[in-house]
Every structure is written in C-alpha cells, then in structure tokens.
Short mmCIF file of C-alpha atoms and ligand atoms in Angstrom, two decimals:
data_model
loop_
_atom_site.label_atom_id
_atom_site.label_comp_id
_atom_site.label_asym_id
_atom_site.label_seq_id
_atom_site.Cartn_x
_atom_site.Cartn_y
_atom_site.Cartn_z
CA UNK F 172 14.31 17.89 -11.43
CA UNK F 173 12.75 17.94 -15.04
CA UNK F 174 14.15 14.40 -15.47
CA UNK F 175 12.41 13.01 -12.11
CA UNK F 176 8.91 14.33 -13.52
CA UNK F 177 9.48 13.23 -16.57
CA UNK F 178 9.97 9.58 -14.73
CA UNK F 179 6.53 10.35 -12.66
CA UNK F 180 4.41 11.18 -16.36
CA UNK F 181 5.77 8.42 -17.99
CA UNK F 182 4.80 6.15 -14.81
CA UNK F 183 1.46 7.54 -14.38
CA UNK F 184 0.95 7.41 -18.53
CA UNK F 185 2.03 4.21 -18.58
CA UNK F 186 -0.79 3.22 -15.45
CA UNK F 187 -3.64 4.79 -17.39
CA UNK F 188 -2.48 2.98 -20.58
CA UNK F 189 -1.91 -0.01 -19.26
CA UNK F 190 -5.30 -0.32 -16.99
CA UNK F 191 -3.43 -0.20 -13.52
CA UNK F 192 -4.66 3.45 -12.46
CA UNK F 193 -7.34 5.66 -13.29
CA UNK F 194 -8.22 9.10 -11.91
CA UNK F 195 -11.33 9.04 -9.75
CA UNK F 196 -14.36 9.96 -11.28
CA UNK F 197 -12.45 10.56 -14.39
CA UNK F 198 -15.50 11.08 -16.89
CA UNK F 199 -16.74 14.61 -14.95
CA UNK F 200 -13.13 15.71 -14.67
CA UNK F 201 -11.67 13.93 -11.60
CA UNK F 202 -11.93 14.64 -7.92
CA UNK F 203 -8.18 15.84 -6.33
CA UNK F 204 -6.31 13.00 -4.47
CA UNK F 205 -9.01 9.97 -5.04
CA UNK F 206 -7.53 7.24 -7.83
CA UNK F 207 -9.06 3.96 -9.21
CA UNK F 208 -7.30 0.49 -9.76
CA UNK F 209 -7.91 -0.91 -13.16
CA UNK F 210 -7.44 -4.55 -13.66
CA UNK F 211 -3.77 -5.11 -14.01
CA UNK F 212 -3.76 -2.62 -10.78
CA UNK F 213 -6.02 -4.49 -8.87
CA UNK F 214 -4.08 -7.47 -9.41
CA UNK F 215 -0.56 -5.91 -8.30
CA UNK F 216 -1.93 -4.14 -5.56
CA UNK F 217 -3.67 -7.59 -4.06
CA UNK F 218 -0.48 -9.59 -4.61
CA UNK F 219 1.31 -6.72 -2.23
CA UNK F 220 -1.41 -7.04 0.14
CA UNK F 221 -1.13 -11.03 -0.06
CA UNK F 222 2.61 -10.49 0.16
CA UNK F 223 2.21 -8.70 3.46
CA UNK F 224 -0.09 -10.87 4.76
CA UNK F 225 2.35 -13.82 3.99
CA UNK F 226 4.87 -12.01 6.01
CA UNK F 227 2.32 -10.80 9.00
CA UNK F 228 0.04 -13.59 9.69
CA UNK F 229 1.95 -16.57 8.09
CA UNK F 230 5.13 -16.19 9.46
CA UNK F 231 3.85 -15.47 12.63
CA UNK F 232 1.75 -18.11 14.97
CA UNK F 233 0.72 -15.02 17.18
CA UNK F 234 -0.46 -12.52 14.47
CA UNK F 235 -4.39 -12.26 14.06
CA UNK F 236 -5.80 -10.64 11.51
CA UNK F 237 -8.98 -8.76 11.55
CA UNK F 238 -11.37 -6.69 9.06
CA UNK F 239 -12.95 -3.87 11.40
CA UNK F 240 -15.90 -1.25 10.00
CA UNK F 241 -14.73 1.94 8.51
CA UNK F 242 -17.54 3.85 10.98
CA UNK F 243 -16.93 3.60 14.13
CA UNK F 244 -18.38 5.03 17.40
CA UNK F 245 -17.38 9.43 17.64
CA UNK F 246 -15.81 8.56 21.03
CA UNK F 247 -12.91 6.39 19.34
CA UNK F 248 -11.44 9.71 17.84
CA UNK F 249 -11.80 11.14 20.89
CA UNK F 250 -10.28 8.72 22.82
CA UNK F 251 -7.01 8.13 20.13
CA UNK F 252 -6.88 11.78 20.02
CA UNK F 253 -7.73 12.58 16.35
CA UNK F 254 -10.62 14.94 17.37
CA UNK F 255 -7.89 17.13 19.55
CA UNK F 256 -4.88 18.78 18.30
CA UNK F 257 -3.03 15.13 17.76
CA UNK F 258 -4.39 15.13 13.80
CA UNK F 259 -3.83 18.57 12.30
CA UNK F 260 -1.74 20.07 9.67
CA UNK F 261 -1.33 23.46 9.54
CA UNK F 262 -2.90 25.33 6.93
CA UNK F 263 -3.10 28.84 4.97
CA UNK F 264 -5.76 29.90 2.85
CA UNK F 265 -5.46 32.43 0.24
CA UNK F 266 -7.64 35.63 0.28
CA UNK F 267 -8.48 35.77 -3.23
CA UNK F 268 -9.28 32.41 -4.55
CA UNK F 269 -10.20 30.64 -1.04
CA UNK F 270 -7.58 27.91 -2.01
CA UNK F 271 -6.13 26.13 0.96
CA UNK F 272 -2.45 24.78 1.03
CA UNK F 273 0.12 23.11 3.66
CA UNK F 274 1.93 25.69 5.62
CA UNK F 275 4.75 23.78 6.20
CA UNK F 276 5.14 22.69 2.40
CA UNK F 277 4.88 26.35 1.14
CA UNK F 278 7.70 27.02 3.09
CA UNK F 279 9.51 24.24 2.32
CA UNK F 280 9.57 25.33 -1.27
CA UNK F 281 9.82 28.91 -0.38
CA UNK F 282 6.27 29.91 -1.42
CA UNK F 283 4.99 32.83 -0.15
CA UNK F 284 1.81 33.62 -2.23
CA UNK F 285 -0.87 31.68 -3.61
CA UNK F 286 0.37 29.54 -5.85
CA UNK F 287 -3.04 29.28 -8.03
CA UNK F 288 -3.58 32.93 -8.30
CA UNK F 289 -0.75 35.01 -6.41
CA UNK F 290 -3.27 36.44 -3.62
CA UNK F 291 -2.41 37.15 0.12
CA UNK F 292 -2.37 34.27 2.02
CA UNK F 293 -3.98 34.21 5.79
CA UNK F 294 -1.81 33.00 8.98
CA UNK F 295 -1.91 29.19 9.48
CA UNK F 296 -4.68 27.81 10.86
CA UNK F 297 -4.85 24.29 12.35
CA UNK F 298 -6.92 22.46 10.29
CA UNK F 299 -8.26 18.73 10.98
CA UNK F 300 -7.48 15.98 8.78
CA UNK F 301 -10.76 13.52 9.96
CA UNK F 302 -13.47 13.47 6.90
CA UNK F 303 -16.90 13.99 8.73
CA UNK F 304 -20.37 12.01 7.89
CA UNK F 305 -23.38 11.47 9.72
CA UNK F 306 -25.41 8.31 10.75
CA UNK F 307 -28.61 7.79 10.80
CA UNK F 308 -31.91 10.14 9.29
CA UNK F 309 -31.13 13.44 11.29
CA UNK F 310 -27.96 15.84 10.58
CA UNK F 311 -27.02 17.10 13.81
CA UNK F 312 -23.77 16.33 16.45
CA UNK F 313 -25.47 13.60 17.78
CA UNK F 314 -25.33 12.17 14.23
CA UNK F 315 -21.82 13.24 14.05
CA UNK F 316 -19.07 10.21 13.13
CA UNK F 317 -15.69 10.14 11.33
CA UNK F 318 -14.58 7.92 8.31
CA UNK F 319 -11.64 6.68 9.93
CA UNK F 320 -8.43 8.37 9.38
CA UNK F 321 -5.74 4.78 10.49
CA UNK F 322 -7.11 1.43 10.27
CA UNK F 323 -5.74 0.30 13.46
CA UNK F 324 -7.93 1.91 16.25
CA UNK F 325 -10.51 -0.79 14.61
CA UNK F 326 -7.71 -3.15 16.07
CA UNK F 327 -7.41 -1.99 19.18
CA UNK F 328 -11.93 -0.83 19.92
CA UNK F 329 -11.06 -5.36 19.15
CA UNK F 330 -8.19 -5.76 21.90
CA UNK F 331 -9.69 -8.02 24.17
CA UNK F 332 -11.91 -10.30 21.74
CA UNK F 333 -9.24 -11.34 19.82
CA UNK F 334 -7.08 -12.01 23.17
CA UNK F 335 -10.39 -14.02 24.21
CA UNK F 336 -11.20 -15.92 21.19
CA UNK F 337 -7.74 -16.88 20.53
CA UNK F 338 -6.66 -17.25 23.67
CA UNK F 339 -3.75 -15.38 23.43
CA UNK F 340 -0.65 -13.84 25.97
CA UNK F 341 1.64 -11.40 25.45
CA UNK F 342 3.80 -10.48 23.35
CA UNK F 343 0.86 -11.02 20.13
CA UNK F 344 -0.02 -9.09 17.38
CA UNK F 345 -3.26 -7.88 15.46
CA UNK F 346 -3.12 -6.85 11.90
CA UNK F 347 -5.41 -5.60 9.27
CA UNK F 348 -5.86 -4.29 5.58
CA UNK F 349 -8.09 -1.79 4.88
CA UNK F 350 -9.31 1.87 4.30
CA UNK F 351 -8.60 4.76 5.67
CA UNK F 352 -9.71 8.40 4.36
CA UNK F 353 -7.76 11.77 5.48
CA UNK F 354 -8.63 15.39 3.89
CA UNK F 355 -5.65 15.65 2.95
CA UNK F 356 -5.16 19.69 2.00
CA UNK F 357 -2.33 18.83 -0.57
CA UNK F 358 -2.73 15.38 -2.05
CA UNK F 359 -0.67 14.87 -4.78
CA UNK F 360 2.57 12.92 -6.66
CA UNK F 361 -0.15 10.77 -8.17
CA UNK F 362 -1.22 7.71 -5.48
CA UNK F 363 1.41 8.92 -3.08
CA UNK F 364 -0.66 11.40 -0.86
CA UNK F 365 -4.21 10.61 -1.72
CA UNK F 366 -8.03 11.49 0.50
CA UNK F 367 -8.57 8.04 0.27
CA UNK F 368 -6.12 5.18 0.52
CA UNK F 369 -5.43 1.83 1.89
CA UNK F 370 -3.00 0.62 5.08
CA UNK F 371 -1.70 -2.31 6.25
CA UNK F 372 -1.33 -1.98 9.58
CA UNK F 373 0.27 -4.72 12.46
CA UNK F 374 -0.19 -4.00 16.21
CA UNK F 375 2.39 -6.04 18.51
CA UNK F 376 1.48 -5.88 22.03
CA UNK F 377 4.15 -6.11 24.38
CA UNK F 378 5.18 -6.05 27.73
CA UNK F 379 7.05 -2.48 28.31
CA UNK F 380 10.33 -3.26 28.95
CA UNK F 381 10.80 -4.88 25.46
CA UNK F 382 9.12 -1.94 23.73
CA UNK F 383 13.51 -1.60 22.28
CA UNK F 384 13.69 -5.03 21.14
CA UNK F 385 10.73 -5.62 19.22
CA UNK F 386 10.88 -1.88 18.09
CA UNK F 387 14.55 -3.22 16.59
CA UNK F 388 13.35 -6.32 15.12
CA UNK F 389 10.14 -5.14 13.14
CA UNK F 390 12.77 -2.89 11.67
CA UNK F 391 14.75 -5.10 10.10
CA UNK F 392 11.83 -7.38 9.16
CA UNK F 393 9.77 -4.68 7.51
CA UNK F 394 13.22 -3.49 5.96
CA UNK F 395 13.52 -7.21 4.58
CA UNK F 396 10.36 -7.81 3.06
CA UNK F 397 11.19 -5.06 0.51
CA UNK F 398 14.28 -6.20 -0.26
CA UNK F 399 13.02 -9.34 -0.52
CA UNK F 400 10.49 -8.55 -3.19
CA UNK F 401 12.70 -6.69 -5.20
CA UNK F 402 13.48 -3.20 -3.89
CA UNK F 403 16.85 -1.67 -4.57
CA UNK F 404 18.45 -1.16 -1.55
CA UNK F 405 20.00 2.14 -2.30
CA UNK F 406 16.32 3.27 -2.99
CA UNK F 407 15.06 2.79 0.97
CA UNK F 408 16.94 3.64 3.99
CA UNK F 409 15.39 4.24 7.68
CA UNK F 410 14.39 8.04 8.74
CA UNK F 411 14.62 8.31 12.87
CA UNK F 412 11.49 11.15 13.91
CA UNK F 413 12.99 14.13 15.65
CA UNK F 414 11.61 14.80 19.47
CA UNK F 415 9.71 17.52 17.59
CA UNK F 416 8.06 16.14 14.81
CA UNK F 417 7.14 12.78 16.52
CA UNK F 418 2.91 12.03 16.06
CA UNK F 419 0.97 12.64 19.06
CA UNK F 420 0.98 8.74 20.56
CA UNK F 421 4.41 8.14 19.15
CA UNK F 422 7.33 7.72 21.94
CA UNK F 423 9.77 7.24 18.84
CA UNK F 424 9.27 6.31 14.97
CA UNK F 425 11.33 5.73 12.00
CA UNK F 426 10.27 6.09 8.67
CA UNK F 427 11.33 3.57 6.22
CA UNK F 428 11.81 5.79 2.76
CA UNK F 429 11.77 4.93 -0.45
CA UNK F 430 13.53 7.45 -3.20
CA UNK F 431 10.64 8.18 -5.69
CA UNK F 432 11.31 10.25 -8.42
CA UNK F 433 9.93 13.27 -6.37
CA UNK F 434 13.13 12.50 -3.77
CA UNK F 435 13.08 10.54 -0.59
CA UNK F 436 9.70 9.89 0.99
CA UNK F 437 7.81 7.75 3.99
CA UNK F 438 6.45 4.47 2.67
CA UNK F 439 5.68 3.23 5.95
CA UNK F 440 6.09 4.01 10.02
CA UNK F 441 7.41 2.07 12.72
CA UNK F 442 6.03 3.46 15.88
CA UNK F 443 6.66 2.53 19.58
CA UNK F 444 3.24 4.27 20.54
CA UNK F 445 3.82 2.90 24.45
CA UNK F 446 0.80 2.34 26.47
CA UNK F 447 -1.41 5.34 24.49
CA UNK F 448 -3.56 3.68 23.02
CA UNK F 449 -4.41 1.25 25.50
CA UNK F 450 -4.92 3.48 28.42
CA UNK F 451 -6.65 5.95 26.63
CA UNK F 452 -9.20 3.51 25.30
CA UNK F 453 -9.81 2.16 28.57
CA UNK F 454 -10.26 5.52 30.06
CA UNK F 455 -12.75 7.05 27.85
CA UNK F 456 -14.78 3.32 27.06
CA UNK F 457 -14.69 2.17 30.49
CA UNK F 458 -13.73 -1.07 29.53
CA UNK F 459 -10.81 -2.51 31.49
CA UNK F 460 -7.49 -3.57 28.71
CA UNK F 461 -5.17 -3.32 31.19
CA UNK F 462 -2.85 -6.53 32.03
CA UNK F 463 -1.31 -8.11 34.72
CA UNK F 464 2.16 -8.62 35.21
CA UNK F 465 2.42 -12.33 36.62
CA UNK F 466 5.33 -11.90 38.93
CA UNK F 467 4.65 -8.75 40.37
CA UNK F 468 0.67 -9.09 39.94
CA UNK F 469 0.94 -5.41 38.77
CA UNK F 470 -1.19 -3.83 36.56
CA UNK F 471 0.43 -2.38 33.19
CA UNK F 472 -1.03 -1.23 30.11
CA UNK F 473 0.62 -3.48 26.89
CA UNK F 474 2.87 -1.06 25.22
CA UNK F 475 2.31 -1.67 21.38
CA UNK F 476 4.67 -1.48 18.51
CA UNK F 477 3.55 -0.55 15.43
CA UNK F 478 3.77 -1.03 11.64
CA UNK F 479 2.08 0.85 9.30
CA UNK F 480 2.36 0.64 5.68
CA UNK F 481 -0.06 2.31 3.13
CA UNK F 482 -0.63 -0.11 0.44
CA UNK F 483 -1.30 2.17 -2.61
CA UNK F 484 2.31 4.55 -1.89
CA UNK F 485 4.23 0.84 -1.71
CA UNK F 486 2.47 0.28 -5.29
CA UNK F 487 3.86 3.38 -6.59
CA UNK F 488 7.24 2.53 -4.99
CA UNK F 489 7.18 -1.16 -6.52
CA UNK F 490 6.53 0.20 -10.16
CA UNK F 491 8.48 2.92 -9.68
CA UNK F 492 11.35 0.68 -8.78
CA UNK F 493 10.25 -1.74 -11.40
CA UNK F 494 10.39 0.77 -14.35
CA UNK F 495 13.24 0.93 -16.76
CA UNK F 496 13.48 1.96 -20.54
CA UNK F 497 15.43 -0.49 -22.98
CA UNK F 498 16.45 0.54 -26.67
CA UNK F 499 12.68 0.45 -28.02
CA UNK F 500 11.26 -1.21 -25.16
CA UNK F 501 9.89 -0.32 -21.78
CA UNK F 502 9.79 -2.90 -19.07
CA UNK F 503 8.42 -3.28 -15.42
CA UNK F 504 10.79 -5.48 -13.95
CA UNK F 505 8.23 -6.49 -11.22
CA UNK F 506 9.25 -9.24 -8.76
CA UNK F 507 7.39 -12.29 -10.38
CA UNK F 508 5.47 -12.93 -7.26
CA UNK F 509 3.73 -9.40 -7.66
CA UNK F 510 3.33 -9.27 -11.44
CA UNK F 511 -0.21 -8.65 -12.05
CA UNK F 512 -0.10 -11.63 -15.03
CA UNK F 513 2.42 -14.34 -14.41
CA UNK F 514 2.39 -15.48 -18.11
CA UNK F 515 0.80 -14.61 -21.62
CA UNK F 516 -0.23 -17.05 -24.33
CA UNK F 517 -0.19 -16.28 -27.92
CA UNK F 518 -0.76 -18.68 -31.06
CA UNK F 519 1.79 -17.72 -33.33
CA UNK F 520 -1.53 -16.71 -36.06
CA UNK F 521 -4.71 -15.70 -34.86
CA UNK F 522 -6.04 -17.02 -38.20
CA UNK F 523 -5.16 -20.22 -37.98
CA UNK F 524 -7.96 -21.86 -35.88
CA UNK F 525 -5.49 -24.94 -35.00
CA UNK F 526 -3.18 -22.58 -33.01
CA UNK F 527 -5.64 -20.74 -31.46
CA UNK F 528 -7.67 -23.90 -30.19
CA UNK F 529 -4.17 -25.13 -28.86
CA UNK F 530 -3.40 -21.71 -26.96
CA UNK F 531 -6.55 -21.43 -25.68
CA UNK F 532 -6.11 -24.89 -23.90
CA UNK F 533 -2.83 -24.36 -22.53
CA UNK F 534 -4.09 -20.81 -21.44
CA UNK F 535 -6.68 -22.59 -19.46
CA UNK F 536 -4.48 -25.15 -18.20
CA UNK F 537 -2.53 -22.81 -16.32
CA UNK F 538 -5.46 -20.35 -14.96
CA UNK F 539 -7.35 -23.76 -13.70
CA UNK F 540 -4.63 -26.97 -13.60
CA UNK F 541 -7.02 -30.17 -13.37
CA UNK F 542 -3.54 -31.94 -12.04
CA UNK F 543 -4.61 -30.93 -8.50
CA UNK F 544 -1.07 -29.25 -8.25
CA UNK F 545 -2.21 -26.25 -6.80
CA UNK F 546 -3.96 -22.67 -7.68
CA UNK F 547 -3.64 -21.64 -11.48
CA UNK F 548 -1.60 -18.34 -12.44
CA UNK F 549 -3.40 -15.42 -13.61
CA UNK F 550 -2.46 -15.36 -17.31
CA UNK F 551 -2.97 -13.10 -20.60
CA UNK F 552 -4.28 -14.05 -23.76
CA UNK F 553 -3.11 -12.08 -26.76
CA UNK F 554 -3.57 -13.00 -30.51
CA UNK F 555 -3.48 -9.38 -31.90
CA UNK F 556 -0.68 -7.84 -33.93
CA UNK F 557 2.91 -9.01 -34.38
CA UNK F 558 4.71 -11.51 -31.31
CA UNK F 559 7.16 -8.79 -31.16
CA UNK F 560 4.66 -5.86 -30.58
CA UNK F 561 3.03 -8.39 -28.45
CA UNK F 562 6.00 -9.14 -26.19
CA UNK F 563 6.86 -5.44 -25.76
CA UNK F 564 3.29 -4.99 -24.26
CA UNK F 565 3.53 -7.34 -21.67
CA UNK F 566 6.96 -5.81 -20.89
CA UNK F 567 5.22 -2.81 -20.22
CA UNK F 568 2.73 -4.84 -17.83
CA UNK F 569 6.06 -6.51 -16.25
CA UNK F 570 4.24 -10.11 -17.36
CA UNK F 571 7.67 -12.50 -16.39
CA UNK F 572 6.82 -14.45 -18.86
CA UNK F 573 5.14 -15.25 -22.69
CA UNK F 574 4.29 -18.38 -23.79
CA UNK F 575 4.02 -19.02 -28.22
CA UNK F 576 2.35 -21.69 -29.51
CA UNK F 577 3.77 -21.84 -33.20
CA UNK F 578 2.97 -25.31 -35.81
CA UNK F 579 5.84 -27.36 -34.14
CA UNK F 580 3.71 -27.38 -30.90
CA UNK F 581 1.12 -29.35 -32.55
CA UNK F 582 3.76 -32.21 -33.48
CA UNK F 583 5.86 -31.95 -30.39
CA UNK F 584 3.45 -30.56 -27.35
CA UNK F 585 6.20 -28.11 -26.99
CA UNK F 586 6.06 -23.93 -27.00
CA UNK F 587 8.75 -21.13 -26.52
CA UNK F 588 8.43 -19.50 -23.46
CA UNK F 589 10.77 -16.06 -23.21
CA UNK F 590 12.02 -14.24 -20.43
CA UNK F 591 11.08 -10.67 -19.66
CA UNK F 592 14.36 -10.05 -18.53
CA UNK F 593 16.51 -11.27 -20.12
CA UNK F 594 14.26 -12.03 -23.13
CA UNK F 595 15.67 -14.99 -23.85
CA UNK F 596 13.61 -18.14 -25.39
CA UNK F 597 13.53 -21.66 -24.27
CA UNK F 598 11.83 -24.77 -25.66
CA UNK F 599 9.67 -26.15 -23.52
CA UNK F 600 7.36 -29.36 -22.68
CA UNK F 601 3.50 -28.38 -22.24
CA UNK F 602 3.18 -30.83 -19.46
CA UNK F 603 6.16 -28.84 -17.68
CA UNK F 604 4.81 -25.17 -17.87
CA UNK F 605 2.93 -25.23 -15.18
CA UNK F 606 6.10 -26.39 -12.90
CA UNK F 607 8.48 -24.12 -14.10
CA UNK F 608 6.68 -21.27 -13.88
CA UNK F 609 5.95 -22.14 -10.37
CA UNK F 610 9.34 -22.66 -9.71
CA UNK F 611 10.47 -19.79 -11.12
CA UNK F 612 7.80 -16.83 -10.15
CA UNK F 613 7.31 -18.96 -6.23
CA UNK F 614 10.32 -20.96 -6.05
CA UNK F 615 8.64 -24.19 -5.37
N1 GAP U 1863 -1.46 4.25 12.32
C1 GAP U 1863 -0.33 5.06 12.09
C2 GAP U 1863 -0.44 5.89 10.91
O1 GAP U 1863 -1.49 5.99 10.30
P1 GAP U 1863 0.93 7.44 9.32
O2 GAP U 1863 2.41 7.69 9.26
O3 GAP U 1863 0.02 8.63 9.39
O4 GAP U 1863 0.72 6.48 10.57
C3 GAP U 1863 1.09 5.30 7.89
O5 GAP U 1863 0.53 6.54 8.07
C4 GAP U 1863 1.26 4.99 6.41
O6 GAP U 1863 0.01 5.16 5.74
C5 GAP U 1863 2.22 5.93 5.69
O7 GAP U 1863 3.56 5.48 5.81
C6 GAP U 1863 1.74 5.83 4.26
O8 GAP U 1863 2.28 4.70 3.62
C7 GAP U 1863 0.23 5.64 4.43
N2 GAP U 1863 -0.44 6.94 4.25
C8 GAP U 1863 -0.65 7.89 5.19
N3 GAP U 1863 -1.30 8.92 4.65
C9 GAP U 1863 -1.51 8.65 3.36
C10 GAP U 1863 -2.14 9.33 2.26
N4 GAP U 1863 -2.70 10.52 2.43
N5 GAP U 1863 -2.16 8.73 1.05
C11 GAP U 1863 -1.61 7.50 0.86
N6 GAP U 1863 -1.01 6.81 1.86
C12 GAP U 1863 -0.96 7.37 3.09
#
C-alpha cells in the first residue's frame, strides 16, 4: 500500500514539475477536487481527446459530433432523472466539524468516525450530486438551472436535428467532448474523482433488438483503442454492474478498469440505457423522438448504447501506465502519438551562435514544414545545461524523441536523433527528420 502512494506522489510531483497539472486555484491554497492543465498537460490531454475522436467520428461514417451548452433548460434534469433519486450518493456528516463524507466509502474502509476530527457521525442522508446556479438578474426557483452533471443529455435535448441535418437512419451515433461538473462529496486520488472534469461521451442509437450486439461490439472497440495506444493489458479488464448497483437508466453496464496505483478503478462505462432517455425526453418536452419501425409501421423509442469515458481519469491512467524509473532516470513511456512534444532540439553549445542559428531552423522546420507534407510536430527547444541532463528531462516529459545539432551538422546537414526508449542514437539526414518522425510517432 505505501509503495502504490508512493507511485501516486511521485506521479502527481512529477505533473506539477513538469507543467502537466496544477492544483486549482493554487496561489490561495487550492479548492478540493478542481485541477488545472499546464502546457505539456494540455497537450497530452488534447492528443487523447483527438485520439478518441479519430476512433469515434473518423472511423465511423454515421458518428456526428456535436458541442452542446453546459446550461441547459431545469426540465432536462428532470426529465433524465438527475433531479430525482437517480443522482445521489449517500452521505454522513459529522456532528462536530460539519464535514461530509461517502457512506458507502467509510464503510468500505471500515470507518466509523470522522475521519478529520473523530466526532459522531449522522445517519446517511441522500445527498444530490447536480452543482446549482441561477440565470438571469433574480435568485429565486424560477432562476434555478444545473451545470450539467454528463455531457450527453446535450446529445440527446439534439436528437432529432442532427437526424435532420444529416439525414440520418438508424443504427447512428452522436458524440461529444466536453464538461461536466458533479459535487462530488469525496473527490480525490488526484484527477481521478474531481467537481469538475471532462467526458467523452458516444450515443449509438439503435433499433432494440440489437441493443446485445452493439452493446458487444463497443466493448471490444473501446477495449482496443487502449490497447492500441499503449495500455498494458493486464492493467484493464471489463467490470459487469450487479442488478443492484446498476445507474438509474442503465439496463446493464460494464466498467472498463484500469489498475491505478490506488487498485482497480472505472475509466469509462458502457451502458445499454434502452429506450430511457428517449421516452423520457419526449414525455416531459413534448416533442415527438419516437421512430417508426418500417415493416411493422410501429412506433419504438431507439434504444441507445452508450460510451462514456472521462478524459482527465484516462490521462491519469495513460501516465500512470507510462511511468517507469530507470537507474538515474525517470521516463514516461507515452505512446508517441500522445506525447505532449514529439521531438526536442538542442545545439550541442548554447554559446556558439552557429549551432544555435542551425537548431533553431530545424526546430522550425518541423513545427511549420514549408514542404507542404503535412501539419508540423509540436517540438521543444532546449539549450540549457548538459545534453545528458537535457535528455533525462524530456524523458520525464515522455518526448519520443531529441534531436542534437553538434559542428558535424554544419558540414554534413546531418544531427543525432536518440530514442527515448531505447536511448539509442542514429545519424540522420536533416531533409529526412521530418519523415521519420512521422513514420515513426504516426506510422505513415
Ligand atoms: N453518461 C454516463 C455517465 O456519466 P458515469 O459512469 O457517471 O456515466 C462516465 O461517468 C465516466 O466519466 C467515468 O467512467 C469517468 O471516466 C468519468 N467521470 C465520472 N465522474 C467523474 C469525476 N467525478 N471525476 C472525473 N471523471 C469522472
């Protein structure tokens, strides 16, 4: 156990160090479960998002995305039933402090006082997880609106406009990227449980009767994509929801886990949610999104299969995964494709203008080619210190690879460029950088 959080304060160390998290509102002490990206964690946590998108919308004629407002009407969360008992945890508040905790995760770890101060603590209470604002001038229930707690009821208050517009039949899908805000009563484990957060959500609508199949086969394609970028497989496996624990529009869900430090934990939800949504929207909006069946001519609501992934817990999970300790280094082994830097330059001296005028060029020859081969990398430039102590902190940004320009590039047009992994150097031509790297961080 002292070894796994050992694991989490190096990883979280090595975000604040290395500019990929930040606590929230750091400079007057932080604010409990909200976390900034810094600029090497903006860029990893985009190229996830892209990644996802790549599999969602690009592999997929029928997959639309959308970007839907965080505010929406008060009757949505009535309708999805987030207002009733469908979005509650149960909590217990201690007598002496006031500090509220997760019933069911005291008792998981056998807690039976306050953990903050040892006071009494009160029954459970249901306690819901929407954050409330208000529109408009005047404070009052009229006023009253949520900040949404999923992304996709913005997908499905859009059902019939995207059907419309892109003139699409069942089976189809709606995704979309985006935030979603819970009050959480126990965020924590860093950006795994947060207040504020970001999902990427997919919504397949589909005729009932294959509600099994598809259910089955965005499985194994969500299970893919992480293997695909990298994942170890013995770190994820598939967690089937008992009858009991199921979420209220859920007819059946598996988790797919990934083994953090902390132990195995949900990184993202496959849900057959049936016709809830559907129906319940067109109940309470009035607003027909009901189909009909073309052989029977019988009216059905779509049943929809879902798959939800929250984009900051699969960041954790990817550098998690990614992190390893080497002799004196430390090393994110990041899949290339979501390495916030694909490559670093360095002249070999930063005080010898000639090097540095030749770095800087092929540093800007790979952020903007002018060969009309395609989009430039995002790349590092680092003349400080030693190319050793410069190599070990890119290893620590998981930067796949550094590129020196040393005296013999100026006669040759050549530079080393060495491998995170396996740190091994090769000579290479300047004119075939750009390729290579391509090939090797995109395969193309
Ligand atoms: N629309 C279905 C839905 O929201 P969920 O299981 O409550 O289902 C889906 O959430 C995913 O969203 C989770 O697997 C997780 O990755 C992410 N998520 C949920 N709550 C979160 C939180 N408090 N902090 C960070 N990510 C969260």
């Amino acid at each position: 156990m002292k070894k796994e959080n050992n694991l989490m304060e190096k990883i979280v160390s090595l975000c604040k160090r290395r500019g990929f998290v930040f606590p929230g509102s750091e400079i007057y002490g932080g604010i409990a479960g909200i976390y900034d990206y810094g600029p090497a964690g903006v860029e990893l946590i985009n190229n996830i998002k892209q990644a996802w998108r790549e599999q969602i919308f690009r592999q997929h004629d029928n997959i639309f995305e959308v970007d839907s407002s965080i505010l929406m009407q008060k009757k949505v969360w009535d309708a999805s039933g987030h207002t009733s008992s469908g979005f509650t945890d149960p909590l217990q508040e201690c007598k002496k402090c006031h500090r509220r905790y997760r019933a069911d995760h005291l008792t998981e770890e056998g807690v039976i006082k306050c953990p903050n101060c040892g006071g009494e603590l009160t029954e459970p209470k249901k306690f819901n997880l929407l954050v409330e604002t208000h529109l408009g001038p005047v404070k009052d229930d009229s006023s009253l609106t949520y900040l949404r707690g999923e992304t996709t009821q913005g997908i499905y208050v859009n059902y019939k406009n995207v059907k419309i517009t892109m003139r699409a039949d069942l089976p189809f899908g709606i995704g979309q990227i985006g935030k979603a805000f819970r009050n959480e009563i126990t965020p924590g484990h860093f950006i795994y449980r947060m207040r504020e957060f970001e999902q990427m959500e997919q919504q397949y609508f589909i005729k009932p009767k294959e509600a099994a199949q598809y259910f089955d086969s965005w499985k194994k394609e969500r299970m893919q994509w992480y293997l695909h970028l990298g994942i170890k497989e013995e770190n994820l496996r598939f967690r089937p929801h008992a009858k009991d624990e199921l979420a209220h529009y859920a007819r059946s869900a598996e988790d797919i886990e990934y083994r953090f430090p902390f132990g195995w934990h949900e990184i993202e939800g496959i849900h057959n949610r049936g016709d809830w949504d559907l129906s319940r929207h067109s109940k309470f909006s009035g607003e027909d999104l009901s189909e009909t069946d073309k052989d029977t001519k019988k009216k059905f609501y779509p049943y929809i299969i879902e798959t939800s992934a929250g984009a900051d817990r699969l960041t954790l999970a990817f550098l998690a995964d990614a992190y390893r300790e080497e002799k004196d280094r430390v090393v994110l082994s990041l899949h290339p494709k979501l390495a916030p830097f694909k490559a670093a330059v360095f002249p070999l001296l930063r005080n010898k203008p000639e090097l540095v005028e030749k770095a800087k060029e092929v540093y800007n020859m790979l952020k903007n080619p002018s060969t009309g081969s395609g989009q430039g990398f995002t790349v590092a430039f680092d003349d400080r210190g030693n190319i050793g102590k410069r190599y070990y902190s890119q290893d620590e940004i998981g930067t796949p690879f550094c590129v020196t320009i040393d005296f013999d590039t100026l006669e040759k047009d050549d530079v080393t460029v060495r491998d995170r992994d396996t740190m091994k150097q090769e000579r290479v031509k300047i004119k075939d950088i750009f390729s290579i790297l391509n090939k090797n961080i995109y395969g193309k």
